[in-house]
PDB file of C-alpha atoms and ligand atoms in Angstrom:
ATOM      1  CA  MET A 822     -27.888  10.380 -10.359  1.00 46.00           C
ATOM      2  CA  ASP A 823     -26.980  12.890  -7.671  1.00 60.00           C
ATOM      3  CA  ARG A 824     -29.378  13.139  -4.787  1.00 77.00           C
ATOM      4  CA  GLN A 825     -31.442  16.304  -4.799  1.00 91.00           C
ATOM      5  CA  ALA A 826     -30.011  18.950  -2.475  1.00 96.00           C
ATOM      6  CA  VAL A 827     -32.109  19.720   0.598  1.00 97.00           C
ATOM      7  CA  THR A 828     -33.152  23.345   1.070  1.00 98.00           C
ATOM      8  CA  ILE A 829     -33.923  24.988   4.395  1.00 98.00           C
ATOM      9  CA  ALA A 830     -35.682  28.313   3.740  1.00 98.00           C
ATOM     10  CA  ILE A 831     -35.624  30.908   6.514  1.00 98.00           C
ATOM     11  CA  ASP A 832     -37.556  34.155   6.215  1.00 98.00           C
ATOM     12  CA  GLY A 833     -38.539  36.916   8.592  1.00 98.00           C
ATOM     13  CA  PRO A 834     -38.288  40.644   9.356  1.00 97.00           C
ATOM     14  CA  VAL A 835     -35.201  42.671  10.288  1.00 95.00           C
ATOM     15  CA  ALA A 836     -33.076  41.278  13.136  1.00 94.00           C
ATOM     16  CA  ALA A 837     -35.389  38.396  14.008  1.00 95.00           C
ATOM     17  CA  GLY A 838     -32.339  36.140  14.371  1.00 93.00           C
ATOM     18  CA  LYS A 839     -32.524  34.522  10.920  1.00 95.00           C
ATOM     19  CA  GLY A 840     -28.815  34.828  10.136  1.00 95.00           C
ATOM     20  CA  THR A 841     -27.583  33.281  13.362  1.00 95.00           C
ATOM     21  CA  LEU A 842     -30.106  30.470  13.114  1.00 97.00           C
ATOM     22  CA  ALA A 843     -29.303  29.838   9.462  1.00 98.00           C
ATOM     23  CA  ARG A 844     -25.562  29.704  10.138  1.00 98.00           C
ATOM     24  CA  ARG A 845     -26.030  27.329  13.057  1.00 98.00           C
ATOM     25  CA  LEU A 846     -28.323  25.002  11.088  1.00 98.00           C
ATOM     26  CA  ALA A 847     -25.929  25.000   8.135  1.00 98.00           C
ATOM     27  CA  ALA A 848     -23.012  24.059  10.417  1.00 98.00           C
ATOM     28  CA  ARG A 849     -25.044  21.348  12.125  1.00 97.00           C
ATOM     29  CA  TYR A 850     -26.170  19.616   8.916  1.00 97.00           C
ATOM     30  CA  GLY A 851     -23.056  20.327   6.825  1.00 98.00           C
ATOM     31  CA  TYR A 852     -25.052  22.519   4.424  1.00 98.00           C
ATOM     32  CA  ALA A 853     -23.957  25.643   2.573  1.00 98.00           C
ATOM     33  CA  TYR A 854     -25.299  28.999   3.777  1.00 98.00           C
ATOM     34  CA  LEU A 855     -26.457  31.972   1.704  1.00 98.00           C
ATOM     35  CA  ASP A 856     -27.382  35.287   3.315  1.00 98.00           C
ATOM     36  CA  THR A 857     -29.578  36.615   0.497  1.00 98.00           C
ATOM     37  CA  GLY A 858     -29.927  40.004   2.216  1.00 98.00           C
ATOM     38  CA  SER A 859     -26.247  40.596   1.463  1.00 98.00           C
ATOM     39  CA  LEU A 860     -27.062  40.501  -2.282  1.00 98.00           C
ATOM     40  CA  TYR A 861     -29.623  43.304  -1.909  1.00 98.00           C
ATOM     41  CA  ARG A 862     -27.263  45.165   0.432  1.00 98.00           C
ATOM     42  CA  ALA A 863     -24.465  44.910  -2.141  1.00 98.00           C
ATOM     43  CA  VAL A 864     -26.789  46.377  -4.795  1.00 98.00           C
ATOM     44  CA  GLY A 865     -27.876  49.199  -2.457  1.00 98.00           C
ATOM     45  CA  ALA A 866     -24.273  49.958  -1.459  1.00 98.00           C
ATOM     46  CA  LYS A 867     -23.145  49.972  -5.072  1.00 98.00           C
ATOM     47  CA  VAL A 868     -25.857  52.472  -6.062  1.00 98.00           C
ATOM     48  CA  LEU A 869     -24.970  54.731  -3.108  1.00 98.00           C
ATOM     49  CA  ARG A 870     -21.270  54.518  -4.001  1.00 97.00           C
ATOM     50  CA  GLN A 871     -22.060  55.598  -7.558  1.00 96.00           C
ATOM     51  CA  GLY A 872     -23.997  58.569  -6.156  1.00 97.00           C
ATOM     52  CA  GLY A 873     -27.226  57.117  -7.586  1.00 97.00           C
ATOM     53  CA  ASP A 874     -30.770  56.989  -6.219  1.00 98.00           C
ATOM     54  CA  PRO A 875     -31.781  53.554  -4.823  1.00 98.00           C
ATOM     55  CA  ASP A 876     -35.351  54.190  -6.030  1.00 98.00           C
ATOM     56  CA  ASP A 877     -34.155  54.587  -9.639  1.00 98.00           C
ATOM     57  CA  ALA A 878     -35.089  51.278 -11.303  1.00 98.00           C
ATOM     58  CA  ALA A 879     -32.657  51.522 -14.227  1.00 98.00           C
ATOM     59  CA  VAL A 880     -29.675  52.413 -12.026  1.00 98.00           C
ATOM     60  CA  ALA A 881     -30.485  49.748  -9.417  1.00 98.00           C
ATOM     61  CA  ALA A 882     -31.113  47.028 -12.014  1.00 98.00           C
ATOM     62  CA  GLY A 883     -27.810  47.919 -13.698  1.00 98.00           C
ATOM     63  CA  ALA A 884     -26.031  47.546 -10.355  1.00 98.00           C
ATOM     64  CA  ALA A 885     -27.736  44.185  -9.724  1.00 98.00           C
ATOM     65  CA  ARG A 886     -26.776  42.817 -13.147  1.00 97.00           C
ATOM     66  CA  SER A 887     -23.138  43.839 -12.758  1.00 97.00           C
ATOM     67  CA  LEU A 888     -22.627  42.671  -9.158  1.00 97.00           C
ATOM     68  CA  THR A 889     -19.090  41.389  -8.475  1.00 96.00           C
ATOM     69  CA  ASP A 890     -17.433  39.488  -5.630  1.00 94.00           C
ATOM     70  CA  ARG A 891     -15.857  42.783  -4.626  1.00 96.00           C
ATOM     71  CA  ASP A 892     -19.308  44.381  -4.244  1.00 97.00           C
ATOM     72  CA  LEU A 893     -20.346  41.456  -2.057  1.00 96.00           C
ATOM     73  CA  ALA A 894     -17.331  42.039   0.191  1.00 95.00           C
ATOM     74  CA  ALA A 895     -17.860  45.808   0.599  1.00 95.00           C
ATOM     75  CA  PRO A 896     -16.998  46.817   4.173  1.00 94.00           C
ATOM     76  CA  ASP A 897     -20.104  48.977   4.727  1.00 93.00           C
ATOM     77  CA  LEU A 898     -22.629  46.256   3.828  1.00 96.00           C
ATOM     78  CA  ARG A 899     -24.057  45.899   7.347  1.00 91.00           C
ATOM     79  CA  SER A 900     -24.602  49.629   8.025  1.00 90.00           C
ATOM     80  CA  GLU A 901     -28.062  51.101   8.621  1.00 89.00           C
ATOM     81  CA  ALA A 902     -27.811  53.378   5.582  1.00 93.00           C
ATOM     82  CA  VAL A 903     -27.049  50.435   3.318  1.00 96.00           C
ATOM     83  CA  GLY A 904     -29.887  48.412   4.905  1.00 94.00           C
ATOM     84  CA  LEU A 905     -32.390  51.139   4.013  1.00 94.00           C
ATOM     85  CA  ALA A 906     -31.000  51.449   0.472  1.00 97.00           C
ATOM     86  CA  ALA A 907     -31.216  47.635   0.149  1.00 98.00           C
ATOM     87  CA  SER A 908     -34.880  47.728   1.092  1.00 96.00           C
ATOM     88  CA  LYS A 909     -35.509  50.342  -1.642  1.00 97.00           C
ATOM     89  CA  VAL A 910     -33.715  48.470  -4.435  1.00 98.00           C
ATOM     90  CA  ALA A 911     -35.389  45.247  -3.255  1.00 98.00           C
ATOM     91  CA  ALA A 912     -38.799  46.657  -4.203  1.00 97.00           C
ATOM     92  CA  ILE A 913     -37.737  46.939  -7.871  1.00 98.00           C
ATOM     93  CA  PRO A 914     -38.850  43.839  -9.865  1.00 98.00           C
ATOM     94  CA  GLU A 915     -35.865  44.011 -12.283  1.00 98.00           C
ATOM     95  CA  VAL A 916     -33.456  43.920  -9.344  1.00 98.00           C
ATOM     96  CA  ARG A 917     -35.162  40.861  -7.858  1.00 98.00           C
ATOM     97  CA  ALA A 918     -35.206  39.153 -11.256  1.00 98.00           C
ATOM     98  CA  ALA A 919     -31.475  39.759 -11.712  1.00 98.00           C
ATOM     99  CA  LEU A 920     -30.694  38.074  -8.379  1.00 98.00           C
ATOM    100  CA  LEU A 921     -33.096  35.140  -8.631  1.00 98.00           C
ATOM    101  CA  ASP A 922     -31.073  32.676 -10.718  1.00 95.00           C
ATOM    102  CA  TYR A 923     -28.015  32.941  -8.503  1.00 97.00           C
ATOM    103  CA  GLN A 924     -30.073  32.135  -5.403  1.00 98.00           C
ATOM    104  CA  ARG A 925     -31.888  29.215  -7.042  1.00 98.00           C
ATOM    105  CA  ARG A 926     -28.649  27.772  -8.388  1.00 98.00           C
ATOM    106  CA  PHE A 927     -27.059  28.023  -4.948  1.00 98.00           C
ATOM    107  CA  ALA A 928     -29.976  26.054  -3.491  1.00 98.00           C
ATOM    108  CA  ALA A 929     -30.059  23.430  -6.256  1.00 98.00           C
ATOM    109  CA  GLN A 930     -26.279  22.978  -6.481  1.00 97.00           C
ATOM    110  CA  PRO A 931     -24.762  24.050  -3.170  1.00 98.00           C
ATOM    111  CA  PRO A 932     -21.043  24.899  -3.387  1.00 97.00           C
ATOM    112  CA  ASP A 933     -18.361  22.341  -2.473  1.00 96.00           C
ATOM    113  CA  GLY A 934     -20.740  19.458  -3.221  1.00 96.00           C
ATOM    114  CA  LYS A 935     -22.616  20.000   0.039  1.00 97.00           C
ATOM    115  CA  PRO A 936     -25.827  17.968   0.340  1.00 97.00           C
ATOM    116  CA  GLY A 937     -28.039  20.948   1.128  1.00 98.00           C
ATOM    117  CA  ALA A 938     -28.287  24.686   1.601  1.00 98.00           C
ATOM    118  CA  VAL A 939     -29.774  27.097   4.096  1.00 98.00           C
ATOM    119  CA  LEU A 940     -30.945  30.385   2.578  1.00 98.00           C
ATOM    120  CA  ASP A 941     -32.250  33.273   4.642  1.00 98.00           C
ATOM    121  CA  GLY A 942     -34.118  36.344   3.465  1.00 98.00           C
ATOM    122  CA  ARG A 943     -37.651  37.617   2.927  1.00 98.00           C
ATOM    123  CA  ASP A 944     -39.005  35.547   0.018  1.00 98.00           C
ATOM    124  CA  ILE A 945     -37.091  32.270   0.145  1.00 98.00           C
ATOM    125  CA  GLY A 946     -40.091  30.110   1.076  1.00 98.00           C
ATOM    126  CA  THR A 947     -42.525  32.028  -1.136  1.00 98.00           C
ATOM    127  CA  VAL A 948     -40.578  32.820  -4.325  1.00 98.00           C
ATOM    128  CA  VAL A 949     -36.948  31.646  -4.454  1.00 98.00           C
ATOM    129  CA  CYS A 950     -37.466  28.068  -3.226  1.00 98.00           C
ATOM    130  CA  PRO A 951     -41.216  27.467  -2.933  1.00 98.00           C
ATOM    131  CA  ALA A 952     -40.631  23.693  -2.982  1.00 98.00           C
ATOM    132  CA  ALA A 953     -38.185  23.743  -0.052  1.00 98.00           C
ATOM    133  CA  PRO A 954     -39.057  20.877   2.300  1.00 97.00           C
ATOM    134  CA  VAL A 955     -38.316  22.969   5.402  1.00 98.00           C
ATOM    135  CA  LYS A 956     -39.535  26.557   5.782  1.00 98.00           C
ATOM    136  CA  LEU A 957     -39.155  28.668   8.891  1.00 98.00           C
ATOM    137  CA  PHE A 958     -40.608  32.128   9.419  1.00 98.00           C
ATOM    138  CA  VAL A 959     -38.716  33.714  12.288  1.00 98.00           C
ATOM    139  CA  THR A 960     -40.164  36.664  14.194  1.00 97.00           C
ATOM    140  CA  ALA A 961     -39.748  38.578  17.468  1.00 97.00           C
ATOM    141  CA  SER A 962     -41.352  41.724  18.865  1.00 98.00           C
ATOM    142  CA  ASP A 963     -40.278  45.073  17.383  1.00 97.00           C
ATOM    143  CA  GLU A 964     -38.645  46.211  20.626  1.00 97.00           C
ATOM    144  CA  ILE A 965     -36.657  43.039  21.088  1.00 97.00           C
ATOM    145  CA  ARG A 966     -35.452  43.049  17.490  1.00 97.00           C
ATOM    146  CA  ALA A 967     -34.492  46.717  17.749  1.00 97.00           C
ATOM    147  CA  ARG A 968     -32.583  46.031  20.977  1.00 97.00           C
ATOM    148  CA  ARG A 969     -30.615  43.225  19.278  1.00 94.00           C
ATOM    149  CA  ARG A 970     -29.924  45.325  16.203  1.00 93.00           C
ATOM    150  CA  HIS A 971     -28.903  48.336  18.333  1.00 95.00           C
ATOM    151  CA  ARG A 972     -26.419  46.219  20.287  1.00 94.00           C
ATOM    152  CA  GLU A 973     -25.001  44.834  17.031  1.00 90.00           C
ATOM    153  CA  LEU A 974     -24.474  48.362  15.647  1.00 89.00           C
ATOM    154  CA  LEU A 975     -22.851  49.624  18.849  1.00 93.00           C
ATOM    155  CA  ASP A 976     -20.549  46.579  18.903  1.00 92.00           C
ATOM    156  CA  ARG A 977     -19.506  47.493  15.384  1.00 87.00           C
ATOM    157  CA  GLY A 978     -18.759  51.065  16.417  1.00 89.00           C
ATOM    158  CA  GLU A 979     -21.755  52.637  14.642  1.00 85.00           C
ATOM    159  CA  ASN A 980     -23.313  55.507  16.503  1.00 87.00           C
ATOM    160  CA  ALA A 981     -27.092  55.072  16.641  1.00 89.00           C
ATOM    161  CA  SER A 982     -29.826  55.703  19.216  1.00 95.00           C
ATOM    162  CA  PHE A 983     -32.248  52.942  20.154  1.00 97.00           C
ATOM    163  CA  GLU A 984     -35.179  55.102  18.980  1.00 97.00           C
ATOM    164  CA  GLN A 985     -33.559  55.602  15.584  1.00 95.00           C
ATOM    165  CA  VAL A 986     -32.877  51.889  15.195  1.00 95.00           C
ATOM    166  CA  LEU A 987     -36.488  51.055  16.134  1.00 97.00           C
ATOM    167  CA  ALA A 988     -37.827  53.610  13.641  1.00 97.00           C
ATOM    168  CA  ASP A 989     -35.528  52.352  10.839  1.00 94.00           C
ATOM    169  CA  LEU A 990     -36.501  48.738  11.527  1.00 96.00           C
ATOM    170  CA  ARG A 991     -40.225  49.552  11.380  1.00 97.00           C
ATOM    171  CA  ARG A 992     -39.741  51.546   8.202  1.00 95.00           C
ATOM    172  CA  ARG A 993     -37.793  48.748   6.525  1.00 94.00           C
ATOM    173  CA  ASP A 994     -40.296  46.056   7.592  1.00 96.00           C
ATOM    174  CA  ALA A 995     -43.177  48.224   6.327  1.00 96.00           C
ATOM    175  CA  GLN A 996     -41.435  48.718   2.963  1.00 95.00           C
ATOM    176  CA  ASP A 997     -40.583  45.026   2.691  1.00 96.00           C
ATOM    177  CA  SER A 998     -44.133  43.909   3.563  1.00 97.00           C
ATOM    178  CA  ALA A 999     -45.971  46.430   1.388  1.00 97.00           C
ATOM    179  CA  ARG A1000     -44.090  45.989  -1.889  1.00 96.00           C
ATOM    180  CA  ASN A1001     -45.881  44.273  -4.769  1.00 95.00           C
ATOM    181  CA  THR A1002     -43.056  41.945  -5.797  1.00 95.00           C
ATOM    182  CA  ALA A1003     -42.112  39.175  -3.370  1.00 96.00           C
ATOM    183  CA  PRO A1004     -43.296  40.935  -0.198  1.00 97.00           C
ATOM    184  CA  LEU A1005     -42.160  39.777   3.225  1.00 97.00           C
ATOM    185  CA  LYS A1006     -44.703  37.192   4.370  1.00 96.00           C
ATOM    186  CA  PRO A1007     -44.722  33.621   5.622  1.00 97.00           C
ATOM    187  CA  ALA A1008     -45.292  30.876   3.059  1.00 98.00           C
ATOM    188  CA  PRO A1009     -48.538  29.031   3.809  1.00 98.00           C
ATOM    189  CA  ASP A1010     -46.524  25.951   4.792  1.00 97.00           C
ATOM    190  CA  ALA A1011     -43.884  27.791   6.875  1.00 98.00           C
ATOM    191  CA  HIS A1012     -43.329  26.960  10.535  1.00 98.00           C
ATOM    192  CA  LEU A1013     -43.541  30.109  12.647  1.00 97.00           C
ATOM    193  CA  LEU A1014     -40.794  30.571  15.219  1.00 97.00           C
ATOM    194  CA  ASP A1015     -41.103  33.506  17.624  1.00 97.00           C
ATOM    195  CA  THR A1016     -37.705  34.144  19.224  1.00 96.00           C
ATOM    196  CA  SER A1017     -38.861  37.020  21.499  1.00 96.00           C
ATOM    197  CA  ASN A1018     -38.366  34.951  24.631  1.00 95.00           C
ATOM    198  CA  LEU A1019     -35.688  32.573  23.385  1.00 95.00           C
ATOM    199  CA  ASP A1020     -31.941  32.958  23.667  1.00 92.00           C
ATOM    200  CA  ILE A1021     -29.889  31.733  20.738  1.00 92.00           C
ATOM    201  CA  GLU A1022     -29.424  28.199  22.088  1.00 95.00           C
ATOM    202  CA  ALA A1023     -33.167  27.796  22.705  1.00 97.00           C
ATOM    203  CA  ALA A1024     -33.969  29.209  19.251  1.00 96.00           C
ATOM    204  CA  VAL A1025     -31.526  26.786  17.589  1.00 97.00           C
ATOM    205  CA  ALA A1026     -32.998  23.876  19.571  1.00 97.00           C
ATOM    206  CA  ALA A1027     -36.522  24.836  18.482  1.00 97.00           C
ATOM    207  CA  ALA A1028     -35.420  25.133  14.849  1.00 97.00           C
ATOM    208  CA  VAL A1029     -33.617  21.766  14.983  1.00 97.00           C
ATOM    209  CA  ASP A1030     -36.812  20.152  16.325  1.00 96.00           C
ATOM    210  CA  ILE A1031     -38.769  21.584  13.395  1.00 96.00           C
ATOM    211  CA  VAL A1032     -36.158  20.462  10.850  1.00 96.00           C
ATOM    212  CA  ALA A1033     -35.974  16.974  12.362  1.00 94.00           C
ATOM    213  CA  ALA A1034     -39.751  16.588  12.383  1.00 94.00           C
ATOM    214  CA  THR A1035     -40.056  17.830   8.817  1.00 91.00           C
ATOM    215  CA  LEU A1036     -37.201  15.837   7.275  1.00 87.00           C
ATOM    216  CA  LYS A1037     -38.081  12.636   9.111  1.00 77.00           C
ATOM    217  CA  PRO A1038     -38.012   9.808   6.558  1.00 72.00           C
TER     218      PRO A1038
HETATM  219  O1  C5P B2373     -31.622  40.495   5.670  1.00 57.18           O
HETATM  220  P1  C5P B2373     -31.117  41.919   5.538  1.00 57.18           P
HETATM  221  O2  C5P B2373     -31.669  42.817   6.597  1.00 57.18           O
HETATM  222  O3  C5P B2373     -29.646  42.007   5.403  1.00 57.18           O
HETATM  223  O4  C5P B2373     -31.709  42.416   4.136  1.00 57.18           O
HETATM  224  C1  C5P B2373     -31.587  43.729   3.675  1.00 57.18           C
HETATM  225  C2  C5P B2373     -32.804  44.082   2.813  1.00 57.18           C
HETATM  226  O5  C5P B2373     -32.757  43.289   1.624  1.00 57.18           O
HETATM  227  C3  C5P B2373     -34.162  43.772   3.430  1.00 57.18           C
HETATM  228  O6  C5P B2373     -34.669  44.836   4.211  1.00 57.18           O
HETATM  229  C4  C5P B2373     -35.028  43.500   2.215  1.00 57.18           C
HETATM  230  O7  C5P B2373     -35.546  44.708   1.687  1.00 57.18           O
HETATM  231  C5  C5P B2373     -34.069  42.950   1.193  1.00 57.18           C
HETATM  232  N1  C5P B2373     -34.186  41.505   1.028  1.00 57.18           N
HETATM  233  C6  C5P B2373     -35.198  41.034   0.205  1.00 57.18           C
HETATM  234  N2  C5P B2373     -35.299  39.703  -0.060  1.00 57.18           N
HETATM  235  C7  C5P B2373     -34.441  38.831   0.477  1.00 57.18           C
HETATM  236  C8  C5P B2373     -33.423  39.287   1.347  1.00 57.18           C
HETATM  237  C9  C5P B2373     -33.328  40.638   1.615  1.00 57.18           C
HETATM  238  O8  C5P B2373     -35.997  41.807  -0.293  1.00 57.18           O
HETATM  239  N3  C5P B2373     -34.552  37.527   0.170  1.00 57.18           N
END
């Protein structure tokens, strides 16, 4: 019988450094990586493209059920507007239900026969993979996260003020934490990792220590 794939679940608020950490851990252990936020972003972007309202449950659920590879490769996925739309569609239970199987299958049977998967998002440790042996909840102060996100947007040529980015980030975190279905919160058995005072190398080293201690035979 095949060995069970190992899952590393990484959750946390906007721009806490989850994606970079997840990518680095996946590369280090030879695991597959799934950015689950991109699924919600693709749904939000698709609704906006259709001229629909991201708060409309029927429209958003329809977009989630008909998601294609092309939607997942949309060029505007990382924009602020799409991030806010993603947070709205993500509060709709039918949207979350439509995306759940894909995420669980990715974790259970990682592509290319890889022995494990790293998934990052908001509800990986609590809902998508509650039995994951390694769970990290990554945080950083609002200002530091907004500074990182602002730099990322400027690098990409988006025009945004720091104040606007900070306000958007707080709004999105508030929406994500307050929703009834799969709210943003650490799983009871998650390891908390505050990256406020860590550069990327230090954050990766801290995460590797946690993974090593948790997966120790
Ligand atoms: O991680 P990212 O910022 O790209 O996610 C965009 C939005 O998708 C989040 O603000 C959140 O509302 C939603 N999301 C979610 N559950 C996940 C991943 C993302 O609700 N597992």
